[in-house]
Coordinates of C-alpha atoms and ligand atoms in Angstrom, one line a residue:
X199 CA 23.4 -15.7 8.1
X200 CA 19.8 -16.9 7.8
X201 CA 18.3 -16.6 4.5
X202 CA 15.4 -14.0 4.9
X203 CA 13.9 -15.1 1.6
X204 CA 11.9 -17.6 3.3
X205 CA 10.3 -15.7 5.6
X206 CA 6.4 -15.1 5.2
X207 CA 5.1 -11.5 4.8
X208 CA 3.4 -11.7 8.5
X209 CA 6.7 -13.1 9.7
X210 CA 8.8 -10.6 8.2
X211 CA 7.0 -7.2 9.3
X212 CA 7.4 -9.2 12.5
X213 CA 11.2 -9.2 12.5
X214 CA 11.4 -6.0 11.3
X215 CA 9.3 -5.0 14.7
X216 CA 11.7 -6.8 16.4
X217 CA 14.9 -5.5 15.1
X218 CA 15.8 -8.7 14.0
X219 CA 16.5 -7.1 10.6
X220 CA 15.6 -3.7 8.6
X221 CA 13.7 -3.6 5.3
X222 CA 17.2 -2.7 3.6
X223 CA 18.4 -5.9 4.9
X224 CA 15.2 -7.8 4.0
X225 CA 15.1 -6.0 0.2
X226 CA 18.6 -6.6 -0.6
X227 CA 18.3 -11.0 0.6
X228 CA 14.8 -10.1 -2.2
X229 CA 17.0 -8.2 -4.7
X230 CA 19.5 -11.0 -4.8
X231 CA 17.0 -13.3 -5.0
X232 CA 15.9 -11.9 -8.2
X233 CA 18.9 -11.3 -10.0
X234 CA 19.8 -15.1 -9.4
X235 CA 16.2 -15.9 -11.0
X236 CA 16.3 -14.6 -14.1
X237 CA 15.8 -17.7 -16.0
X238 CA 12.0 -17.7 -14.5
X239 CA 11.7 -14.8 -16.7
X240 CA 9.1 -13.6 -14.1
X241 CA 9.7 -9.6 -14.2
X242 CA 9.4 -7.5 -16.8
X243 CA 11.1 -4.6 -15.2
X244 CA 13.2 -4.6 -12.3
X245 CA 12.9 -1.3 -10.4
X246 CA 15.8 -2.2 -7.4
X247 CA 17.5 1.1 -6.8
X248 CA 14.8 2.5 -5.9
X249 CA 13.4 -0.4 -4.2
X250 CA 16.5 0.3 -1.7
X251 CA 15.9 3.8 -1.5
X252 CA 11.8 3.3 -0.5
X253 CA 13.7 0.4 2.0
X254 CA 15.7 3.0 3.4
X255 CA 13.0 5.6 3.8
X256 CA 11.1 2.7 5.7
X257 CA 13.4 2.0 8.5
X258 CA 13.7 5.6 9.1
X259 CA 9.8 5.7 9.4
X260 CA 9.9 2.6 11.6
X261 CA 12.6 4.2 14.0
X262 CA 10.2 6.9 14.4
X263 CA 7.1 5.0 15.2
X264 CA 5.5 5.4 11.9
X265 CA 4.5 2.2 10.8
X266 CA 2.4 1.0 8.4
X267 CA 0.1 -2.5 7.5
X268 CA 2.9 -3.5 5.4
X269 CA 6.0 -1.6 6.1
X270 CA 9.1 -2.0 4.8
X271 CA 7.8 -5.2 2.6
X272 CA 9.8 -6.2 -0.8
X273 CA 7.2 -7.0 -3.0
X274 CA 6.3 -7.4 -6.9
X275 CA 3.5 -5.8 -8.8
X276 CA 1.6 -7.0 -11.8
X277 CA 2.7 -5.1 -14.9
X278 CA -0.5 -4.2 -15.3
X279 CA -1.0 -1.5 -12.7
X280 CA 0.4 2.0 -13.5
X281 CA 3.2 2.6 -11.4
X282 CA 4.5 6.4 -12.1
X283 CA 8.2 6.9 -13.5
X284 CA 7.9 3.0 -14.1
X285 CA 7.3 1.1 -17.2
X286 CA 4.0 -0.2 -17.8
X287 CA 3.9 -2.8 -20.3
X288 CA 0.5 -4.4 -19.2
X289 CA 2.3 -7.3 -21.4
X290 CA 1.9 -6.0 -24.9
X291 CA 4.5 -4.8 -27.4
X292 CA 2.1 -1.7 -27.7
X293 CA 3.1 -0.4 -24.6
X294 CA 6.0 -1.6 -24.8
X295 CA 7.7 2.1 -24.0
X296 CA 4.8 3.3 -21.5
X297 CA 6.2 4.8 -18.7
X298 CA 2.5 6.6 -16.8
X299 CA 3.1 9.5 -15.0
X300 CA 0.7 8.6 -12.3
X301 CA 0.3 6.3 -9.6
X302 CA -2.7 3.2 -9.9
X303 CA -4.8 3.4 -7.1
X304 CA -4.0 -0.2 -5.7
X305 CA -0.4 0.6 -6.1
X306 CA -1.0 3.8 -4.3
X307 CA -2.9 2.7 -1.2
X308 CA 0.0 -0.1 -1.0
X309 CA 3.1 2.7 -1.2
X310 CA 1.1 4.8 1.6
X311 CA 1.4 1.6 3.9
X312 CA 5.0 1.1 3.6
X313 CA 5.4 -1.4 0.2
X314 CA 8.8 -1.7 -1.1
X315 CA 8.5 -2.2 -4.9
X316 CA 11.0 -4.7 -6.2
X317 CA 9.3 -4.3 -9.8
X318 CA 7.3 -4.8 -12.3
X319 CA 5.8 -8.4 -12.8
X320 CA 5.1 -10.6 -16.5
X321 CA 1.7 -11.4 -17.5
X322 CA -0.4 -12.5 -20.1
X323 CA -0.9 -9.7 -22.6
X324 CA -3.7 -7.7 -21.5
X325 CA -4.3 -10.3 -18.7
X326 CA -5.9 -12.1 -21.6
X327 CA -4.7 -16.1 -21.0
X328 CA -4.4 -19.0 -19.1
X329 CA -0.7 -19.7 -19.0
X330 CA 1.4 -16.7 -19.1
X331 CA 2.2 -17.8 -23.2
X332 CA 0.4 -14.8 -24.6
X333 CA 3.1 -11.9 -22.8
X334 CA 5.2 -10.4 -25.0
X335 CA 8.1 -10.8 -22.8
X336 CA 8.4 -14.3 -23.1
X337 CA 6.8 -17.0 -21.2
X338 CA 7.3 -17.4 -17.5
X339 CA 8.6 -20.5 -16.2
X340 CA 6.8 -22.4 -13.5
X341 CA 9.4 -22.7 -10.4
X342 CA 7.6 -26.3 -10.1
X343 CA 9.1 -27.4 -12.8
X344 CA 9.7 -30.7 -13.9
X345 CA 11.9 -32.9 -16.5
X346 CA 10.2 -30.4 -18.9
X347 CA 8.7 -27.0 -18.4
X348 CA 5.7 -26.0 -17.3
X349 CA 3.3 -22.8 -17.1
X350 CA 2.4 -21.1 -13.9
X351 CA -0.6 -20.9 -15.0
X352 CA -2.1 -17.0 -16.2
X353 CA -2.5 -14.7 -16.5
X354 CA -0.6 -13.2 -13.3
X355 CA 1.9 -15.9 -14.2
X356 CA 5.1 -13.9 -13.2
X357 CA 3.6 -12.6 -9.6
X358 CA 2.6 -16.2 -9.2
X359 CA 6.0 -17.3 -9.9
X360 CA 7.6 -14.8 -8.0
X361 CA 5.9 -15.6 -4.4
X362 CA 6.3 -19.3 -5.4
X363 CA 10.1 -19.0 -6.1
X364 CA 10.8 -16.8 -2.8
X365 CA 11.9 -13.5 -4.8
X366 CA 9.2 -11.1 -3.3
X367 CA 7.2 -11.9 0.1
X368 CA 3.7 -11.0 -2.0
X369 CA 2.4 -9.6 -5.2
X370 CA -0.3 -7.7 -6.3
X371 CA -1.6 -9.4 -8.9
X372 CA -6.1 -9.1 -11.1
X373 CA -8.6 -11.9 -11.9
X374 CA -11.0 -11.1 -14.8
X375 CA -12.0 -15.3 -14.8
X376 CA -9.4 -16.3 -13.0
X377 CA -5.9 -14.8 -13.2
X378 CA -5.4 -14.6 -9.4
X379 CA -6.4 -18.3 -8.5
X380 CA -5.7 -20.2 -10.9
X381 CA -2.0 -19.2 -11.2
X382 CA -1.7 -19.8 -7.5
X383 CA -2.7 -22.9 -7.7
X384 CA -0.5 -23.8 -10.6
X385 CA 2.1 -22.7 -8.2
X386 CA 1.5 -23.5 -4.4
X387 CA 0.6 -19.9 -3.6
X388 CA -2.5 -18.5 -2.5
X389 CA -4.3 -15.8 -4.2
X390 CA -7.7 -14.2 -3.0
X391 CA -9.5 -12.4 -5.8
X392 CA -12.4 -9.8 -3.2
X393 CA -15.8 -8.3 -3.9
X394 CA -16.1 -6.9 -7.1
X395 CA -15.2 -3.1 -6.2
X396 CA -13.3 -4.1 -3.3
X397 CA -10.2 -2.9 -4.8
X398 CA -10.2 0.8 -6.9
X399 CA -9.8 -0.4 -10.8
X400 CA -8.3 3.2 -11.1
X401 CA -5.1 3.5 -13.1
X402 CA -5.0 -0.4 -13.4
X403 CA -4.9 -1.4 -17.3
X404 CA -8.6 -2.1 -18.2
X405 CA -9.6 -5.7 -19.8
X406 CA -12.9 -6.4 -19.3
X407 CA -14.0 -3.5 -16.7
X408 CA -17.6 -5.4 -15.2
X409 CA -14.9 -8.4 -14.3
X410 CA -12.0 -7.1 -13.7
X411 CA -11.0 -7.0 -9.8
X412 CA -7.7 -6.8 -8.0
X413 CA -6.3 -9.1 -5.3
X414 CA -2.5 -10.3 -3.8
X415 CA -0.8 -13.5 -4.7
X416 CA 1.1 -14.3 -1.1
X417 CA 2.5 -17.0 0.8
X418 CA 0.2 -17.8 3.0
X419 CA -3.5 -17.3 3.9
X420 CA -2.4 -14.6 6.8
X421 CA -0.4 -12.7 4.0
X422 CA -3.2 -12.4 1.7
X423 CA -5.3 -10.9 4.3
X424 CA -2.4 -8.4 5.2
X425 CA -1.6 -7.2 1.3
X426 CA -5.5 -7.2 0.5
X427 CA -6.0 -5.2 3.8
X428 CA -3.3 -3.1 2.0
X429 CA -5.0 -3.1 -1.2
X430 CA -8.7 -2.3 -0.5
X431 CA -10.5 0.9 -0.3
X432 CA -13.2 2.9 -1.4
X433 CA -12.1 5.6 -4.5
X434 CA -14.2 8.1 -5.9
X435 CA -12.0 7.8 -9.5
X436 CA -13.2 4.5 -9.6
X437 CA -17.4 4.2 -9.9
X438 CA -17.8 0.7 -9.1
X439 CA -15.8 0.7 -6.2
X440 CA -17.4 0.5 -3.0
X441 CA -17.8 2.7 -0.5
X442 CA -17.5 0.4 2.7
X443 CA -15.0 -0.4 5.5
X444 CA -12.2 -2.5 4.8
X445 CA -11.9 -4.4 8.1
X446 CA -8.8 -6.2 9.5
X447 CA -9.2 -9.2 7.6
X448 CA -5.7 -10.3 9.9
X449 CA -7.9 -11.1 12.3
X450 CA -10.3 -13.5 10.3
X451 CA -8.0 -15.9 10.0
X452 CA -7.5 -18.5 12.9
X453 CA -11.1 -17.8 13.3
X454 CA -13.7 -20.9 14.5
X455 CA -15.5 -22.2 11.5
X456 CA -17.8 -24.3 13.9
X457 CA -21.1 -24.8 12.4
X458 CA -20.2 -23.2 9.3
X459 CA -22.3 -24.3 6.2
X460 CA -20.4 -25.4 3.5
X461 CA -22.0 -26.2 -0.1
X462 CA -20.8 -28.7 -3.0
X463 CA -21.8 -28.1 -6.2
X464 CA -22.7 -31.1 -8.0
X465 CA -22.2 -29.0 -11.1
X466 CA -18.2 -28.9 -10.6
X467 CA -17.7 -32.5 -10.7
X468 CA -17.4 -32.4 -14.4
X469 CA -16.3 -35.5 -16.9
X470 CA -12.6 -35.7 -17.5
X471 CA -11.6 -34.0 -14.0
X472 CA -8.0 -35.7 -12.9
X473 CA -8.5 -38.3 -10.3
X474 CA -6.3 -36.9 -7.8
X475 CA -8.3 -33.4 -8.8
X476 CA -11.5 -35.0 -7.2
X477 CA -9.9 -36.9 -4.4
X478 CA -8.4 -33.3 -3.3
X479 CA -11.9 -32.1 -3.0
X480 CA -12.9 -35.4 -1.3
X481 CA -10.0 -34.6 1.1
X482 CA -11.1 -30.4 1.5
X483 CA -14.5 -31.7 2.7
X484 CA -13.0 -34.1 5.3
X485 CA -10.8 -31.4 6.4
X486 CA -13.4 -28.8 6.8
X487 CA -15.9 -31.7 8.4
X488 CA -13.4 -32.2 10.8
X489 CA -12.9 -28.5 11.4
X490 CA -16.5 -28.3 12.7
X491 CA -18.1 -27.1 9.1
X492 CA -21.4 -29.0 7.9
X493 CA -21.2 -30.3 4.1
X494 CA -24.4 -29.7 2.3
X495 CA -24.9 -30.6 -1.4
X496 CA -26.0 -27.7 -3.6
X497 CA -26.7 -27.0 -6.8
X498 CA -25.3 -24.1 -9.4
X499 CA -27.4 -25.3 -12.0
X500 CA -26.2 -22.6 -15.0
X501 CA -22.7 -23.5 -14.2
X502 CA -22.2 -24.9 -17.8
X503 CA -23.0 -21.9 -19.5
X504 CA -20.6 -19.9 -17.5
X505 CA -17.1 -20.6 -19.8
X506 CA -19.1 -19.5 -23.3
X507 CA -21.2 -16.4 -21.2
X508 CA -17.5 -15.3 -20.1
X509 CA -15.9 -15.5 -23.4
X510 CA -18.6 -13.8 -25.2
X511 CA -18.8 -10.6 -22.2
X512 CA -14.7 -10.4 -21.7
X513 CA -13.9 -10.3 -25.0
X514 CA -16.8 -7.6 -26.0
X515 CA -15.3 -5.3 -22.6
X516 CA -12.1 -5.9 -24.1
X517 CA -12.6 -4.9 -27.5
X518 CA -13.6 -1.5 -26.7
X519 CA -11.3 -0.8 -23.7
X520 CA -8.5 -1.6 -26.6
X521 CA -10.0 0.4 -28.7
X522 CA -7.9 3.6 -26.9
X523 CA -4.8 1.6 -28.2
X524 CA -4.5 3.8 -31.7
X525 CA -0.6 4.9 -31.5
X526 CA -1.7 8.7 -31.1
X527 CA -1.7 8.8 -26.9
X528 CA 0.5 5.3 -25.8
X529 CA 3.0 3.9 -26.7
X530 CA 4.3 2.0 -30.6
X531 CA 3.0 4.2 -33.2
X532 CA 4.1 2.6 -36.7
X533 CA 3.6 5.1 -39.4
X534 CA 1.1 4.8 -42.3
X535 CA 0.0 6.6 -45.6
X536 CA -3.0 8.7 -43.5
X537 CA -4.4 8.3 -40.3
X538 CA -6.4 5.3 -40.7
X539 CA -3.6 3.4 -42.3
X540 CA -1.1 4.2 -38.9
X541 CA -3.9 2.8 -36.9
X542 CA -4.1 -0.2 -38.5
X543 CA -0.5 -0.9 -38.5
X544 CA 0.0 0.4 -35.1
X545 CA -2.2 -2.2 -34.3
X546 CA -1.3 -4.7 -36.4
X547 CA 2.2 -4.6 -35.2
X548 CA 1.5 -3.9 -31.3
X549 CA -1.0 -6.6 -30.2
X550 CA -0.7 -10.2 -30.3
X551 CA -2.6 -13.0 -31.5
X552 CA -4.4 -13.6 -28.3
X553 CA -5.6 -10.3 -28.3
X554 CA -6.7 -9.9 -31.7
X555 CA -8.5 -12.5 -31.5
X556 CA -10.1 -11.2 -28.7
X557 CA -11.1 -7.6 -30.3
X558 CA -12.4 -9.9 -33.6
X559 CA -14.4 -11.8 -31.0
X560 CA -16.1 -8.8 -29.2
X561 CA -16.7 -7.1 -31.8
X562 CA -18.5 -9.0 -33.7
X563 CA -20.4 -10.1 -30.7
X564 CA -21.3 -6.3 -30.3
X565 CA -21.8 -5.8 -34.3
X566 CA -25.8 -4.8 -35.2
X567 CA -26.6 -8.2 -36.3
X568 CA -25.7 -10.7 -33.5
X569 CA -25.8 -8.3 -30.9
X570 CA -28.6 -9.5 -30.0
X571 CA -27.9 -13.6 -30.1
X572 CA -24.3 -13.2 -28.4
X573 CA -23.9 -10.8 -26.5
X574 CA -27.6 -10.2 -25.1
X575 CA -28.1 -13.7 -24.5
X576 CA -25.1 -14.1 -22.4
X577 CA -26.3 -10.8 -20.2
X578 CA -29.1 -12.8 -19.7
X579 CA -27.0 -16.3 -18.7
X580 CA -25.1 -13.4 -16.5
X581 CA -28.1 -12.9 -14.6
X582 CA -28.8 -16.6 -14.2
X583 CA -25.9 -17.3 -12.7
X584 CA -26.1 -14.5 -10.3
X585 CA -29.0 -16.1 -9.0
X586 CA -27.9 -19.8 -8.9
X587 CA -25.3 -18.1 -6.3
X588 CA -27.9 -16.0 -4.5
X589 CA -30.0 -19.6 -4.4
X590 CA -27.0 -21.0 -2.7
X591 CA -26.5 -18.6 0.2
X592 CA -29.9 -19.9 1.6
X593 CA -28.6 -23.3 2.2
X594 CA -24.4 -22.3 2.6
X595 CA -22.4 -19.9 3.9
X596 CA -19.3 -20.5 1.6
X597 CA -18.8 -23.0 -0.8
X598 CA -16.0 -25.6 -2.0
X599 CA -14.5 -25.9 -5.1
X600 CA -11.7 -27.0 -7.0
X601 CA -9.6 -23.8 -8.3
X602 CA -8.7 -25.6 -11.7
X603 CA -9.3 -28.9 -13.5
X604 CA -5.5 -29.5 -14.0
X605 CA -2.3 -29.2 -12.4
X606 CA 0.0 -27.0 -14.3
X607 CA 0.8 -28.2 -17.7
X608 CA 4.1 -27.9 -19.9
X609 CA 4.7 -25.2 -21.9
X610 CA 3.3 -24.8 -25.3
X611 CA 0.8 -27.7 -24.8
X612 CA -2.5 -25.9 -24.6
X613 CA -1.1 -22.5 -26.6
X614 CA -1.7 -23.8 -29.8
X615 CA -6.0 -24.5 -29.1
X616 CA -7.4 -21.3 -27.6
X617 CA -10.6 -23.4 -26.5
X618 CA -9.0 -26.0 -24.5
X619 CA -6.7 -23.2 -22.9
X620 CA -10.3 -21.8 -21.7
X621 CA -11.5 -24.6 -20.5
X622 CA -9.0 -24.3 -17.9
X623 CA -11.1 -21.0 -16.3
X624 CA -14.2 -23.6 -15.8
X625 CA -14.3 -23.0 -12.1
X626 CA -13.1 -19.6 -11.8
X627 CA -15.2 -17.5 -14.3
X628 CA -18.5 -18.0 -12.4
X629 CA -17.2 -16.0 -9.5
X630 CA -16.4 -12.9 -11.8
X631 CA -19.6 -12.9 -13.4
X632 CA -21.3 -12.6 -10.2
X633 CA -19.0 -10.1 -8.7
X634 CA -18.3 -12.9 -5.7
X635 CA -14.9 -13.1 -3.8
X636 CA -12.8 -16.4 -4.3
X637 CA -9.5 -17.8 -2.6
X638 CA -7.3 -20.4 -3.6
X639 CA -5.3 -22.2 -1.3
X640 CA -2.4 -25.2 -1.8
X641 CA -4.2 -28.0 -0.6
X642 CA -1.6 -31.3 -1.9
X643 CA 0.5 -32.4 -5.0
X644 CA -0.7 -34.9 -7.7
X645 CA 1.3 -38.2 -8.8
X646 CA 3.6 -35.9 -10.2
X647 CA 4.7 -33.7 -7.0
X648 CA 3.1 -30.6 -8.8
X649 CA 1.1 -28.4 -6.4
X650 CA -3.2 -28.3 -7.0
X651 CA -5.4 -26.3 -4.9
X652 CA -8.9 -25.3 -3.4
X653 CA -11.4 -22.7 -4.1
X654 CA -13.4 -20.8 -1.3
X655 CA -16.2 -19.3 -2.8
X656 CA -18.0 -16.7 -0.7
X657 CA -20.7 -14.1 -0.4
X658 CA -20.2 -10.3 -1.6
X659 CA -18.4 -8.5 0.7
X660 CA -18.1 -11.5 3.2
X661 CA -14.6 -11.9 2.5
X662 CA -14.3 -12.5 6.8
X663 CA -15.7 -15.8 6.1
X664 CA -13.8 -16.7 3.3
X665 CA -10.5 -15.9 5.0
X666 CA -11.7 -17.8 8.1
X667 CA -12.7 -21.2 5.8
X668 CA -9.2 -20.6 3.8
X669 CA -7.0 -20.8 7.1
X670 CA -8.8 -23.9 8.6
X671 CA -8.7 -25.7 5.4
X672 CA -4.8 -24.6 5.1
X673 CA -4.1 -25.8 8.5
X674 CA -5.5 -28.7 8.0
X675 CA -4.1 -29.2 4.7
X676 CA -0.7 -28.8 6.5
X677 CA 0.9 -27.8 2.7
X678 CA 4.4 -27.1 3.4
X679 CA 6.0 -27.7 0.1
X680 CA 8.4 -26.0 -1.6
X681 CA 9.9 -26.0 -5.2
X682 CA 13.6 -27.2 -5.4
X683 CA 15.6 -24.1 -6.9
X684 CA 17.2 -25.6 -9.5
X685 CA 17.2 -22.2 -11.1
X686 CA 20.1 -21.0 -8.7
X687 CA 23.5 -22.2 -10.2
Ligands
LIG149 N1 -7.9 -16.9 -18.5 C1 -9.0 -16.0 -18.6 C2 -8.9 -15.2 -19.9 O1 -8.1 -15.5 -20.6 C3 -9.0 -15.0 -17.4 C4 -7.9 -14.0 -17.5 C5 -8.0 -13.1 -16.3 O2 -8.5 -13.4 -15.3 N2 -7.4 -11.9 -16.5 O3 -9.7 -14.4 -20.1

C-alpha cells in the first residue's frame, strides 16, 4: 500500500475528495508515523485516540457533503496554543500539569474546518529561543541530521520537525522574531508568519503580545496558504486582531509575478554570512528575474539596531505577561513559609534559565531608572524601522531576504552564549517589529546537504503577493529534498 505520509496537505484533502482514502486511513499512516519517531522527541503530548475519533467524525461529514478548508487533515499544534481537555505545556515545567478548559482561537477556527489533531507539539520554553534547547521536554532533534545532531532551529522546533519528518501534513506553529521561519528553514519546510493581527492571539500562551503572531509550518507553499486560510480571522477577544477578509490565499499561488518589484537590502549582506548563504540569495534573485520580477536595490538603513531593539521590547512584554505565572491559578505551585516565599519558589523551580533571564532583562529595562535609556529608546528605533519598511514600499512591492545567517547547527553549540544564539534572529526580527508578513521557503542545501532558505518580505495585509513571490521562487527553486529517516529502525 502506498505510504500516505508523503502526501502534501493540498494533495491529501484531494484524495480524500476522491475516495482514494478517508481521514481514518490518512490519520492512522500519521499516527504510525509518530510512534516510530519518537527519538525526534518532537511532541510533547500525543492526543491519538481522539485524533481517530475527530478522523472518524470527518468522513462522516465528508459523506454528507459537509466539507471544510481542511477536512479530515492530521496535523500537529504548537504546545503553546490552548487546546481544551489537552495539556498545555507552552514548554515550561510551570505548566507542566495545565490542562485549559477552553479552546485557543487559532486552534478553534482550525477544528471548525475539519483539523484532525494528532497532538501537542515541543517548543522552546515560552517560545523564548532559537534552537528548541530552552524546552523543558528535551531538545528536538533536527530530522536533517547529520554525523552529529543538530537543532531545528526555534522556537517551533518540534512543528518544524514534525512537517519535515512526514508525521503530520502541517502544523500550526508563532513567530515573535522568528520562530516560524527560521525553524523552517533549519528544516526544508516552509512557514509564513501573516500581518500582525492576522491570526486571533486569543487563548494562545502570551510572550511578547505587540510581536507575537501565529502562522502554519507546511510542506509546501500551497499548504501554507490552505492552513493559514484555516487559521485567520477576525476575533473580538483578541483587540489587535483585524477585522478584514481573509481571502483564498489558495488561489495566490501559481499567480504571475510579471513586473513585480522586488527590493535587496544592502543592509542584509552582513560580515561573516556563509558563502553558500549569499550565493542562495544571488541564486533567489536569478530565479525571480527570470520569473518576470525587476530587482531593485534598497535600503533598510536601521536594520542594525533591530536585534538589540527586539531584545530589549520582547523581553520587557515577556516579563510582565509571566508575571501571571505565581503558582496560585496554573500549574507547579511549590510551597513556602508565606505567600511571597511560594512565589518565589514557584518560580524559582518552574521557569528555566532562558526565561529568567528574560524576566531579569525586562524588568530592569522597565525599572524607574533606565526606563527611559532602554526601553524608550528602542520604542523609538521601533518606529524607525517601521519607516525604513514604509520607505521601501515606494520603490518594491516585496522584498528578498535570507531567512537566517546559518544552516542548522549541532546541538548544544550556540546554547551555552545567549548572544550569539540571537544573532541568529538578524533577519527575522525586523518583520515583527513592524507588524509585516514574512515567508520562508527551501530554496537549496549548503556543502553539507543541510536545507537553507529564503525570506519574502511583504506589505501589511498583502500577504496575496507574498504567496504569489513564494510559489514562483519555489518552483523555480525546484527543492525536492527529503531527509533520510534514519530514525525508523
Ligand atoms: N528567537 C527569538 C527569541 O528567542 C524569537 C522567538 C520567537 O519568535 N518566539 O526571542
Amino acid at each position: 500500500m502506498t505510504d500516505l505520509t508523503k502526501y502534501t496537505l493540498d494533495e491529501a484533502l484531494g484524495g480524500m475528495n476522491k475516495g482514494d482514502f478517508t481521514s481514518v486511513e490518512l490519520t492512522q499512516a500519521h499516527i504510525s508515523a509518530c510512534e516510530s519517531a519518537t527519538e525526534l522527541n518532537a511532541f510533547v503530548t500525543t492526543s491519538f485516540e481522539q485524533a481517530l475519533e475527530a478522523a472518524k467524525n470527518s468522513d462522516l461529514r465528508r459523506a454528507k457533503g459537509e466539507i471544510g478548508i481542511i477536512e479530515g487533515a492530521p496535523l500537529g499544534v504548537k504546545d503553546l496554543f490552548c487546546t481544551d481537555g489537552v495539556k498545555t505545556t507552552a514548554g515550561s515545567n510551570i505548566l507542566d500539569q495545565f490542562e485549559p478548559t477552553y479552546e485557543s482561537a487559532v486552534t478553534a477556527n482550525m477544528n471548525a474546518q475539519g483539523m484532525v489533531m494528532l497532538g501537542k507539539l515541543n517548543l522552546d520554553e515560552f517560545a523564548m529561543g532559537s534552537s528548541n534547547e530552552t524546552s523543558a521536554y528535551g531538545p528536538v532533534i533536527n530530522p536533517w541530521r547529520k554525523e552529529e545532531n543538530l537543532v531545528p532551529g526555534g522556537s517551533s522546533g518540534g512543528s518544524a520537525a514534525a512537517v519535515a519528518a512526514d508525521l503530520c501534513l502541517g502544523a500550526t506553529a508563532t513567530d515573535t522574531g522568528g520562530s516560524i521561519r527560521q525553524p523552517a528553514s533549519f528544516t526544508g519546510t516552509v512557514g509564513i508568519k501573516p500581518t500582525y493581527g492576522r491570526c486571533s492571539r486569543w487563548g494562545t500562551v502570551a510572550f511578547a503580545s505587540s510581536l507575537d503572531q501565529a502562522g502554519p509550518i507546511a510542506k509546501t507553499v500551497k499548504d501554507a496558504a490552505i492552513l493559514l486560510q484555516s487559521m485567520a480571522g477576525y476575533d473580538e477577544k483578541d483587540s489587535t486582531s483585524l477585522n478584514v477578509p481573509v481571502p483564498d490565499w489558495k488561489a495566490s499561488c501559481g499567480k504571475s509575478i510579471k513586473g513585480q518589484k522586488i527590493g535587496i537590502p544592502k543592509e542584509y549582506m552582513i560580515d561573516g554570512m556563509p558563502d553558500d548563504i549569499k550565493k542562495l540569495w544571488d541564486n533567489g534573485i536569478e530565479w525571480l528575474k527570470d520569473s518576470g520580477a525587476e530587482i531593485v536595490p534598497i535600503s533598510l538603513p536601521h536594520t542594525k539596531y533591530a536585534l538589540p531593539a527586539y531584545y530589549v521590547v520582547a523581553p520587557a512584554e515577556a516579563s510582565s505577561n509571566l508575571a501571571r505565572y505565581d503558582g496560585m491559578r496554573y500549574g507547579l505551585r511549590t510551597n513556602g513559609s508565606d505567600l511571597n516565599d511560594t512565589y518565589a519558589r514557584t518560580r524559582t523551580m518552574g521557569f528555566g534559565d532562558e526565561v529568567k533571564r528574560r524576566i531579569m532583562i525586562g524588568t530592569y529595562v522597565l525599572s524607574a531608572g533606565y526606563y527611559d535609556a532602554y526601553y524608550l529608546r528602542a520604542q523609538k528605533v521601533r518606529a524607525r524601522i517601521v519607516e525604513d519598511f514604509e520607505n521601501a514600499w515606494y520603490k518594491c512591492d516585496t522584498i528578498l531576504t535570507p531567512t537566517a545567517p546559518s544552516a542548522p547547527f549541532a546541538l548544544g553549540r550556540k546554547v551555552v552564549d545567549p548572544v550569539e544564539m540571537y544573532l541568529n534572529d538578524i533577519f527575522t526580527v525586523t518583520t515583527n517589529l513592524a507588524g509585516l508578513p514574512g515567508i520562508s521557503i527551501p530554496a537549496g542545501l549548503n556543502a553539507d546537504g543541510l536545507p537553507l532558505g529564503l525570506q519574502i518580505i511583504g506589505k501589511a495585509l498583502d500577504e496575496d503577493t507574498v504567496f504569489a513571490t513564494a510559489s514562483a521562487l519555489e518552483s523555480a527553486a525546484d527543492f525536492n529534498s527529503k531527509p533520510a529517516k534514519w530514525w525508523i529502525k
